[in-house]
Short mmCIF file of C-alpha atoms in Angstrom, two decimals:
data_model
loop_
_atom_site.label_atom_id
_atom_site.label_comp_id
_atom_site.label_asym_id
_atom_site.label_seq_id
_atom_site.Cartn_x
_atom_site.Cartn_y
_atom_site.Cartn_z
CA MET O 17 40.01 37.16 -181.86
CA THR O 18 42.01 33.99 -182.05
CA ALA O 19 41.23 31.10 -181.42
CA ALA O 20 43.86 30.81 -178.97
CA GLU O 21 43.12 33.85 -177.48
CA ALA O 22 39.18 32.40 -177.11
CA GLY O 23 40.20 29.58 -175.43
CA ALA O 24 42.63 31.53 -172.73
CA PRO O 25 40.08 32.31 -170.27
CA HIS O 26 38.29 29.03 -170.17
CA ARG O 27 41.99 27.75 -169.44
CA GLY O 28 42.47 30.04 -166.51
CA TRP O 29 39.07 29.41 -165.15
CA VAL O 30 39.54 25.57 -164.87
CA SER O 31 43.24 26.31 -163.46
CA HIS O 32 41.61 28.97 -161.07
CA LEU O 33 39.19 26.35 -160.21
CA LEU O 34 41.21 23.04 -159.43
CA ASP O 35 44.00 25.43 -157.79
CA SER O 36 41.30 26.75 -155.23
CA ALA O 37 41.02 25.97 -151.17
CA ALA O 38 37.18 25.11 -151.76
CA PHE O 39 37.80 22.75 -154.61
CA ALA O 40 40.59 21.10 -152.83
CA ARG O 41 37.90 20.84 -149.57
CA ALA O 42 35.60 19.12 -152.25
CA TYR O 43 38.02 16.97 -153.01
CA SER O 44 39.14 15.50 -149.89
CA LEU O 45 35.78 14.77 -149.01
CA CYS O 46 35.33 13.03 -152.33
CA VAL O 47 38.30 10.84 -151.98
CA LEU O 48 37.30 9.97 -148.27
CA GLY O 49 33.62 9.45 -148.65
CA ALA O 50 34.31 7.24 -151.94
CA VAL O 51 36.92 5.10 -150.63
CA PHE O 52 35.24 4.82 -146.97
CA SER O 53 31.89 3.92 -148.75
CA GLY O 54 33.52 1.53 -151.24
CA PHE O 55 31.63 -1.47 -149.74
CA LEU O 56 28.25 0.50 -149.84
CA ILE O 57 28.48 1.89 -153.41
CA GLU O 58 29.51 -1.68 -155.13
CA ARG O 59 26.81 -3.38 -153.21
CA MET O 60 24.39 -0.54 -154.10
CA THR O 61 25.38 0.10 -157.87
CA GLY O 62 28.24 -2.42 -158.64
CA ARG O 63 32.00 -2.59 -159.07
CA VAL O 64 32.29 -0.88 -162.02
CA THR O 65 30.67 2.19 -160.46
CA TYR O 66 33.11 2.46 -157.78
CA VAL O 67 36.16 1.70 -160.32
CA THR O 68 34.73 4.83 -162.39
CA ILE O 69 34.23 7.11 -159.21
CA LEU O 70 38.17 6.21 -158.25
CA THR O 71 39.42 6.59 -161.90
CA VAL O 72 37.86 10.08 -162.14
CA LEU O 73 38.80 11.53 -158.80
CA CYS O 74 42.72 10.01 -159.87
CA LEU O 75 42.31 12.18 -162.97
CA LEU O 76 41.17 15.06 -161.16
CA GLY O 77 44.04 14.62 -159.08
CA GLY O 78 46.39 14.41 -161.47
CA ALA O 79 45.02 17.60 -162.85
CA MET O 80 45.28 19.33 -159.16
CA LEU O 81 48.78 18.24 -158.91
CA PHE O 82 49.84 19.39 -162.60
CA VAL O 83 48.26 22.80 -161.69
CA ARG O 84 50.23 23.37 -158.42
CA ARG O 85 53.08 22.00 -159.94
CA GLY O 86 55.07 25.05 -159.17
CA GLU O 87 54.46 24.45 -155.17
CA ILE O 88 55.27 20.96 -155.27
CA SER O 89 59.01 19.33 -155.23
CA LEU O 90 59.06 16.31 -157.68
CA LEU O 91 61.68 15.00 -154.96
CA ARG O 92 59.07 15.28 -152.40
CA LEU O 93 55.98 14.39 -154.11
CA VAL O 94 56.38 10.27 -153.11
CA PRO O 95 58.14 8.49 -150.55
CA THR O 96 61.07 6.68 -151.64
CA THR O 97 59.42 3.29 -149.80
CA LEU O 98 56.43 3.60 -151.51
CA ILE O 99 58.15 4.00 -154.83
CA LEU O 100 60.13 0.67 -154.07
CA LEU O 101 57.27 -1.05 -152.83
CA ALA O 102 54.90 -0.31 -155.59
CA GLY O 103 57.55 -0.98 -158.10
CA TRP O 104 58.56 -4.80 -156.58
CA ALA O 105 54.66 -5.48 -156.87
CA PHE O 106 54.53 -4.65 -160.32
CA VAL O 107 57.80 -7.08 -161.30
CA SER O 108 55.95 -9.58 -159.05
CA ILE O 109 52.78 -9.79 -161.87
CA PHE O 110 55.38 -11.54 -164.25
CA TRP O 111 55.87 -14.65 -162.15
CA SER O 112 51.90 -14.76 -160.81
CA SER O 113 49.32 -17.48 -161.49
CA ASP O 114 47.42 -14.85 -162.97
CA PRO O 115 49.41 -11.84 -164.53
CA ALA O 116 46.06 -10.01 -165.93
CA GLY O 117 44.40 -10.36 -162.14
CA SER O 118 47.67 -9.45 -160.74
CA PHE O 119 47.76 -6.39 -163.01
CA TRP O 120 44.49 -5.08 -162.19
CA GLY O 121 45.11 -5.93 -158.69
CA TRP O 122 48.37 -3.36 -158.49
CA LEU O 123 46.71 -0.64 -160.39
CA SER O 124 44.39 -0.57 -157.67
CA PHE O 125 46.90 -0.62 -155.30
CA VAL O 126 48.64 2.12 -157.07
CA ALA O 127 45.45 4.28 -157.74
CA VAL O 128 44.36 4.47 -154.15
CA ALA O 129 47.93 5.17 -153.02
CA PHE O 130 48.18 8.11 -155.80
CA LEU O 131 44.77 9.22 -154.10
CA ALA O 132 46.37 9.49 -151.01
CA VAL O 133 49.33 11.08 -152.05
CA THR O 134 47.34 13.65 -153.66
CA LEU O 135 44.83 14.37 -150.39
CA GLY O 136 48.71 14.52 -148.62
CA HIS O 137 49.65 17.42 -151.04
CA VAL O 138 46.79 19.50 -151.47
CA ARG O 139 45.55 19.61 -147.74
CA ASP O 140 47.59 19.88 -144.67
CA THR O 141 47.02 17.56 -141.40
CA LEU O 142 44.09 19.68 -139.95
CA GLN O 143 42.46 20.08 -143.16
CA THR O 144 42.46 16.25 -143.45
CA ALA O 145 41.47 15.25 -140.21
CA ARG O 146 38.54 17.65 -140.23
CA ALA O 147 37.49 15.96 -143.71
CA LEU O 148 37.79 12.64 -142.48
CA GLY O 149 35.96 13.74 -139.32
CA ASP O 150 33.03 15.13 -141.24
CA VAL O 151 33.02 12.07 -143.66
CA LEU O 152 33.44 9.60 -140.61
CA ARG O 153 30.45 11.48 -138.91
CA VAL O 154 28.00 11.22 -141.97
CA LEU O 155 29.15 7.21 -142.50
CA LEU O 156 28.51 6.34 -138.91
CA THR O 157 25.41 7.73 -138.57
CA VAL O 158 24.02 6.56 -141.58
CA SER O 159 25.44 2.94 -140.56
CA LEU O 160 23.46 3.59 -136.97
CA GLY O 161 20.11 4.65 -139.04
CA VAL O 162 20.54 1.51 -141.17
CA GLU O 163 21.02 -1.18 -138.31
CA ILE O 164 17.94 0.84 -136.42
CA LEU O 165 15.96 0.37 -139.36
CA SER O 166 16.69 -3.48 -139.96
CA GLY O 167 17.21 -4.38 -136.21
CA ILE O 168 14.17 -2.39 -134.52
CA LEU O 169 11.62 -1.00 -136.90
CA LEU O 170 11.45 -3.59 -139.78
CA ASP O 171 12.98 -6.61 -137.60
CA THR O 172 14.41 -8.12 -140.94
CA PRO O 173 17.95 -8.28 -142.20
CA PHE O 174 19.48 -6.27 -145.32
CA ARG O 175 21.47 -9.15 -146.68
CA PHE O 176 22.68 -7.31 -149.78
CA LEU O 177 24.76 -5.19 -147.40
CA GLY O 178 25.62 -7.74 -144.86
CA ILE O 179 23.50 -6.42 -142.06
CA GLN O 180 22.04 -9.21 -140.04
CA GLY O 181 19.85 -6.77 -137.48
CA ASN O 182 21.36 -7.50 -134.38
CA ILE O 183 21.22 -4.08 -132.86
CA ALA O 184 18.30 -4.81 -130.82
CA GLN O 185 20.39 -7.85 -129.15
CA LEU O 186 23.31 -5.06 -128.22
CA GLY O 187 25.40 -6.55 -131.67
CA PRO O 188 27.60 -7.72 -133.15
CA ILE O 189 26.24 -5.11 -135.95
CA GLN O 190 28.31 -4.34 -139.38
CA GLY O 191 26.97 -0.88 -140.83
CA ILE O 192 27.19 -0.10 -143.95
CA PHE O 193 31.13 -1.44 -143.91
CA GLY O 194 29.99 -5.34 -144.61
CA THR O 195 31.44 -7.22 -141.37
CA ARG O 196 32.07 -5.85 -137.73
CA ASN O 197 35.50 -6.05 -138.19
CA VAL O 198 35.95 -3.19 -140.44
CA LEU O 199 33.17 -1.29 -138.62
CA GLY O 200 35.18 -1.65 -135.26
CA PHE O 201 38.45 -0.38 -137.21
CA VAL O 202 36.58 2.58 -138.89
CA ALA O 203 35.08 3.47 -135.73
CA VAL O 204 38.55 3.43 -133.92
CA LEU O 205 40.15 5.76 -136.64
CA ALA O 206 36.81 8.01 -136.27
CA LEU O 207 37.24 8.07 -132.29
CA ILE O 208 40.90 9.31 -132.75
CA THR O 209 39.96 11.93 -135.50
CA PHE O 210 36.96 13.27 -133.30
CA LEU O 211 38.98 13.55 -130.10
CA ILE O 212 41.88 15.61 -132.20
CA GLU O 213 39.15 17.65 -133.33
CA TYR O 214 37.75 18.37 -129.73
CA ARG O 215 41.32 19.26 -128.68
CA THR O 216 42.11 21.52 -131.27
CA GLN O 217 38.50 23.27 -130.79
CA SER O 218 37.85 22.36 -134.70
CA VAL O 219 34.03 21.60 -134.07
CA ARG O 220 31.22 22.80 -131.47
CA PRO O 221 31.70 20.84 -128.28
CA GLY O 222 28.27 19.29 -129.07
CA THR O 223 29.35 18.12 -132.40
CA ALA O 224 32.54 16.55 -130.61
CA LEU O 225 30.42 14.66 -128.11
CA TYR O 226 27.96 13.27 -130.46
CA SER O 227 30.84 12.27 -132.38
CA VAL O 228 32.97 10.65 -129.72
CA ILE O 229 29.65 8.87 -128.25
CA LEU O 230 28.86 7.85 -131.65
CA ALA O 231 32.12 6.31 -132.61
CA GLY O 232 32.53 4.69 -128.89
CA SER O 233 28.81 3.03 -129.33
CA LEU O 234 29.50 1.63 -132.76
CA ALA O 235 32.68 0.35 -131.82
CA ALA O 236 30.98 -1.66 -128.45
CA LEU O 237 28.16 -2.46 -130.81
CA SER O 238 30.59 -3.96 -133.64
CA ASP O 239 31.31 -6.56 -130.78
CA SER O 240 34.98 -6.88 -132.96
CA PRO O 241 37.60 -8.93 -131.13
CA THR O 242 40.16 -6.43 -132.40
CA VAL O 243 38.63 -3.97 -131.10
CA LEU O 244 39.56 -3.47 -127.52
CA VAL O 245 43.16 -3.98 -128.66
CA LEU O 246 43.05 -1.23 -130.92
CA ALA O 247 41.90 0.70 -128.03
CA VAL O 248 44.43 -0.37 -125.66
CA GLY O 249 47.16 0.25 -127.98
CA VAL O 250 46.15 3.54 -129.00
CA GLY O 251 45.52 4.13 -125.41
CA LEU O 252 49.08 3.30 -124.16
CA ALA O 253 50.55 5.13 -127.55
CA THR O 254 48.59 8.45 -126.72
CA ALA O 255 49.91 8.39 -122.84
CA ALA O 256 53.60 7.78 -124.12
CA LEU O 257 53.01 10.68 -126.75
CA ALA O 258 51.86 12.81 -123.93
CA LEU O 259 54.81 11.80 -121.71
CA VAL O 260 57.49 12.69 -124.38
CA ARG O 261 55.62 15.97 -125.35
CA HIS O 262 55.81 17.32 -121.56
CA THR O 263 59.52 16.27 -121.27
CA ALA O 264 62.44 18.55 -121.67
CA PRO O 265 64.02 18.64 -124.80
CA ALA O 266 67.16 17.47 -123.46
CA ARG O 267 65.87 14.64 -121.70
CA ARG O 268 63.17 13.74 -124.80
CA GLY O 269 65.98 11.53 -126.37
CA ALA O 270 66.48 9.15 -123.21
CA VAL O 271 62.55 9.10 -122.83
CA GLN O 272 62.19 7.96 -126.22
CA GLY O 273 64.97 5.11 -125.86
CA ALA O 274 63.12 4.07 -122.92
CA LEU O 275 59.82 3.56 -124.24
CA GLY O 276 60.87 1.76 -127.80
CA ALA O 277 62.54 -0.73 -125.12
CA LEU O 278 58.95 -1.00 -123.04
CA VAL O 279 57.32 -1.55 -126.74
CA VAL O 280 59.95 -4.38 -127.57
CA ILE O 281 59.34 -5.88 -123.92
CA GLY O 282 55.88 -5.70 -124.69
CA ILE O 283 55.44 -7.40 -127.80
CA GLY O 284 57.62 -10.30 -126.19
CA VAL O 285 55.50 -10.32 -123.21
CA GLY O 286 52.63 -10.45 -125.53
CA TYR O 287 53.81 -13.10 -127.77
CA VAL O 288 54.12 -14.97 -124.76
CA ALA O 289 50.70 -14.60 -123.21
CA ARG O 290 48.87 -14.46 -126.28
CA GLN O 291 46.71 -17.60 -125.11
CA PRO O 292 45.48 -16.24 -122.00
CA ILE O 293 45.21 -12.60 -123.57
CA VAL O 294 42.80 -14.34 -126.31
CA THR O 295 41.08 -16.49 -123.58
CA PHE O 296 40.06 -12.93 -121.69
CA LEU O 297 38.94 -11.33 -124.79
CA GLY O 298 36.48 -14.19 -125.54
CA ALA O 299 38.20 -14.50 -129.21
CA GLY O 300 39.28 -18.33 -128.75
CA THR O 301 37.51 -19.27 -131.87
CA ASP O 302 38.03 -16.32 -133.93
CA PHE O 303 41.78 -16.42 -132.90
CA SER O 304 42.09 -20.35 -133.58
CA ILE O 305 40.94 -19.89 -137.13
CA ARG O 306 43.40 -16.97 -137.93
CA VAL O 307 46.11 -19.17 -136.54
CA GLU O 308 45.27 -22.25 -138.62
CA LEU O 309 45.28 -19.80 -141.59
CA TRP O 310 48.45 -18.39 -141.05
CA ASN O 311 50.17 -21.74 -140.60
CA ARG O 312 48.91 -22.89 -143.56
CA MET O 313 50.19 -19.83 -145.41
CA VAL O 314 53.82 -19.98 -143.81
CA ASP O 315 53.64 -23.92 -145.11
CA LEU O 316 53.01 -22.38 -148.97
CA MET O 317 55.73 -19.68 -148.50
CA ARG O 318 58.25 -22.07 -148.77
CA PHE O 319 57.80 -22.36 -152.32
CA ARG O 320 58.71 -18.99 -153.27
CA PRO O 321 60.02 -17.22 -149.48
CA VAL O 322 61.96 -14.60 -151.40
CA GLN O 323 59.71 -13.25 -154.64
CA GLY O 324 56.65 -14.72 -152.89
CA GLN O 325 53.42 -15.49 -155.37
CA GLY O 326 52.26 -12.31 -157.28
CA TRP O 327 50.76 -9.21 -155.95
CA TYR O 328 46.71 -9.65 -156.07
CA GLY O 329 45.92 -7.14 -152.74
CA PRO O 330 42.83 -8.74 -151.91
CA TRP O 331 42.58 -12.53 -152.78
CA ASP O 332 41.17 -14.10 -155.90
CA VAL O 333 40.01 -16.97 -154.55
CA ASP O 334 39.85 -18.96 -157.82
CA GLU O 335 43.71 -18.62 -158.16
CA TRP O 336 46.96 -20.31 -156.80
CA PRO O 337 47.74 -19.97 -153.79
CA PHE O 338 44.60 -18.86 -152.56
CA ASN O 339 42.40 -21.49 -153.59
CA ALA O 340 44.55 -23.87 -152.25
CA LEU O 341 44.59 -22.20 -148.76
CA ASN O 342 40.78 -21.69 -148.49
CA ALA O 343 40.64 -25.96 -149.39
CA LEU O 344 42.83 -26.93 -146.94
CA THR O 345 41.43 -24.52 -144.03
CA ARG O 346 38.12 -25.61 -145.49
CA THR O 347 37.02 -21.82 -145.07
CA ASN O 348 36.32 -18.78 -147.78
CA HIS O 349 38.76 -15.92 -146.48
CA ALA O 350 39.20 -13.03 -149.26
CA THR O 351 42.63 -11.94 -147.25
CA GLY O 352 45.51 -13.42 -144.92
CA LEU O 353 43.90 -11.80 -141.93
CA ASN O 354 47.45 -10.82 -141.20
CA ALA O 355 48.73 -7.83 -143.19
CA TYR O 356 52.85 -8.43 -142.66
CA LEU O 357 51.94 -12.28 -143.86
CA ASP O 358 49.83 -11.27 -146.67
CA VAL O 359 52.95 -9.45 -147.95
CA LEU O 360 55.40 -12.45 -147.44
CA LEU O 361 53.01 -14.43 -149.00
CA GLN O 362 52.25 -12.63 -152.35
CA VAL O 363 55.73 -10.27 -152.80
CA GLY O 364 57.96 -12.41 -150.39
CA TRP O 365 60.64 -11.19 -147.91
CA VAL O 366 61.87 -8.45 -150.13
CA GLY O 367 58.35 -7.24 -150.25
CA LEU O 368 57.95 -7.45 -146.79
CA LEU O 369 61.25 -5.51 -145.62
CA LEU O 370 59.89 -2.84 -148.14
CA PHE O 371 56.97 -2.97 -146.77
CA LEU O 372 58.47 -2.68 -143.02
CA ALA O 373 60.68 0.33 -144.07
CA PHE O 374 57.58 2.28 -145.54
CA CYS O 375 55.67 1.68 -142.27
CA THR O 376 58.44 2.24 -140.08
CA THR O 377 59.85 5.42 -141.63
CA ALA O 378 56.52 7.15 -141.66
CA LEU O 379 56.03 5.94 -137.65
CA VAL O 380 59.16 7.42 -136.71
CA ARG O 381 58.57 10.61 -138.68
CA ALA O 382 55.26 11.28 -137.49
CA TRP O 383 55.87 10.28 -134.28
CA LEU O 384 59.38 12.40 -133.70
CA ASP O 385 57.53 15.35 -135.48
CA ALA O 386 54.53 15.18 -132.62
CA SER O 387 56.96 15.06 -130.08
CA GLU O 388 58.43 18.44 -130.87
CA ARG O 389 55.58 20.34 -132.29
CA ARG O 390 53.46 22.37 -129.97
CA SER O 391 50.04 21.86 -131.51
CA VAL O 392 48.15 18.69 -130.85
CA ILE O 393 47.03 18.38 -134.53
CA TYR O 394 50.71 16.64 -135.08
CA ALA O 395 49.73 13.78 -132.85
CA TRP O 396 46.77 12.97 -135.13
CA THR O 397 49.26 11.08 -138.18
CA PRO O 398 51.31 8.85 -135.42
CA LEU O 399 48.06 7.81 -133.36
CA ILE O 400 46.48 6.81 -136.90
CA LEU O 401 49.54 4.78 -137.81
CA VAL O 402 49.59 3.19 -134.34
CA ALA O 403 45.98 2.03 -135.19
CA LEU O 404 46.81 0.96 -138.71
CA LEU O 405 49.86 -1.21 -137.55
CA ILE O 406 48.43 -2.66 -134.80
CA ASP O 407 45.37 -3.99 -136.69
CA SER O 408 47.56 -5.32 -139.44
CA LEU O 409 48.38 -8.19 -136.75
CA PHE O 410 44.50 -9.14 -137.25
CA GLU O 411 43.44 -8.09 -140.32
CA SER O 412 44.96 -7.16 -143.99
CA PHE O 413 42.82 -4.04 -144.42
CA THR O 414 45.91 -1.69 -144.67
CA LEU O 415 46.52 -3.35 -147.99
CA PHE O 416 43.33 -2.09 -149.86
CA GLY O 417 40.84 0.57 -149.53
CA ILE O 418 40.30 2.41 -146.48
CA GLY O 419 43.64 1.09 -144.72
CA TRP O 420 45.98 1.60 -147.42
CA LEU O 421 44.36 4.86 -148.17
CA MET O 422 45.27 5.94 -144.54
CA LEU O 423 48.25 4.46 -144.64
CA VAL O 424 49.78 6.29 -147.77
CA LEU O 425 48.19 9.62 -146.30
CA CYS O 426 50.03 9.49 -143.05
CA ALA O 427 53.23 8.33 -144.65
CA VAL O 428 52.83 11.21 -147.05
CA ARG O 429 51.91 13.96 -144.31
CA ALA O 430 55.02 12.63 -142.17
CA GLY O 431 57.15 12.85 -144.97
CA HIS O 432 56.60 16.38 -145.65
CA SER O 433 57.81 17.27 -141.89
CA ARG O 434 60.77 14.85 -141.63
CA SER O 435 62.66 13.58 -144.73
CA TRP O 436 66.22 13.21 -145.90
CA ARG O 437 65.39 15.54 -148.88
CA GLU O 438 65.06 18.29 -146.72
CA ARG O 439 69.36 18.27 -146.94
CA LEU O 440 68.79 18.71 -150.45
CA GLY O 441 67.44 22.18 -149.96
CA THR O 442 64.33 21.69 -151.51
CA PRO O 443 61.35 24.44 -151.17
CA ASP O 444 58.57 23.62 -148.49
CA ASP O 445 55.39 22.20 -150.69
CA VAL O 446 53.00 22.48 -148.06
CA GLY O 447 52.78 26.42 -147.42
CA PRO O 448 52.93 28.11 -144.11
CA ALA O 449 51.36 26.29 -141.23
CA LEU O 450 47.91 26.96 -140.56
CA PRO O 451 46.38 28.36 -136.98
CA VAL O 452 45.16 25.91 -135.13
CA PHE O 453 41.97 27.60 -134.34
CA ASP O 454 41.52 28.85 -137.84
CA VAL O 455 39.83 25.88 -139.51
CA PRO O 456 39.37 26.53 -143.49
CA ARG O 457 35.84 25.09 -144.24
#
């Protein structure tokens, strides 16, 4: 037997494993679990461990895409707007104050996007929602357990996790996510996912009930001022989508246009009445801190309005302009607390326009797809996108980690169904649609 013959069975076994549905499911759980518990991993074992985990997952993802290359069209692999955004962010490295630090920030940005692209091609929408539901059920349960241990059983804060032990006072709590705002954000994503699981009957009723109560309770206990805004925004989007889905196809275009006009009017009214809304939410201090930071960011944007200061993602507080912003506001911010202004500051108007094109294209594709598809599972993608884009008004989560993973994942899923590339006659790379009640485990 030759060496080549001896190695052939091994290569076939590896290819079979990488191409299997069981491995794809395990991979999706690992990716979602690692990214959503990134803060916990870093605090428990260090940043090197977290980076190593993501590196291994990227290598496995590349191997999976290579094995499945016959099923995947290269033209439909990555959204065009994502490529342009990542390319412009890379170019901005050359005029940043710290090119090396900017490069590593960009590499993390691309690595998380690659994980999302891989998930979008090896899992369909139902499988993705189920994997996210399983991961968030575990992480939110652990968060509740740790908060009870800290605030009730031991009555002592766990400072290395940022847990203050306030659950006995009904919050605010942080769980294993570091801050109350991140916990509230994750809880809203979980609520959307759990309700979709319930509607598709992909989990037992008892599991669905526990999951919804868990996510709702943690969202309330987080006492995050953005949770109510997210809940209202997602609720209105859900009602609007339900209205469109139950409208006759001949009248659907008019209804979509009317809803679009209402959204524009609502944004205008919200801006004009922002102060009474903030007062009603009891977030005056929190909002005033954000406004001061945003005003300072706008002032510094005038130095490089087109190209920005260079891409970093999360701020390097020792570098310009972030050190100047923190000095001017006498705080220690790690982000701009607004994804759109953060993009504008770091990669200028060019980057912001590319980011808006990326987000808008994904939302429009996902919304139209959910409007026309019969199964309720297709509502998951646009509702997650609505939550991400609303939260981007108050936080920068969609530029890294959890938010960036979900944004790219939803954009890839939306691009499978509606893309200009379909006009080129490329084959469908996602395979046949799964029955709603046949949930691969």
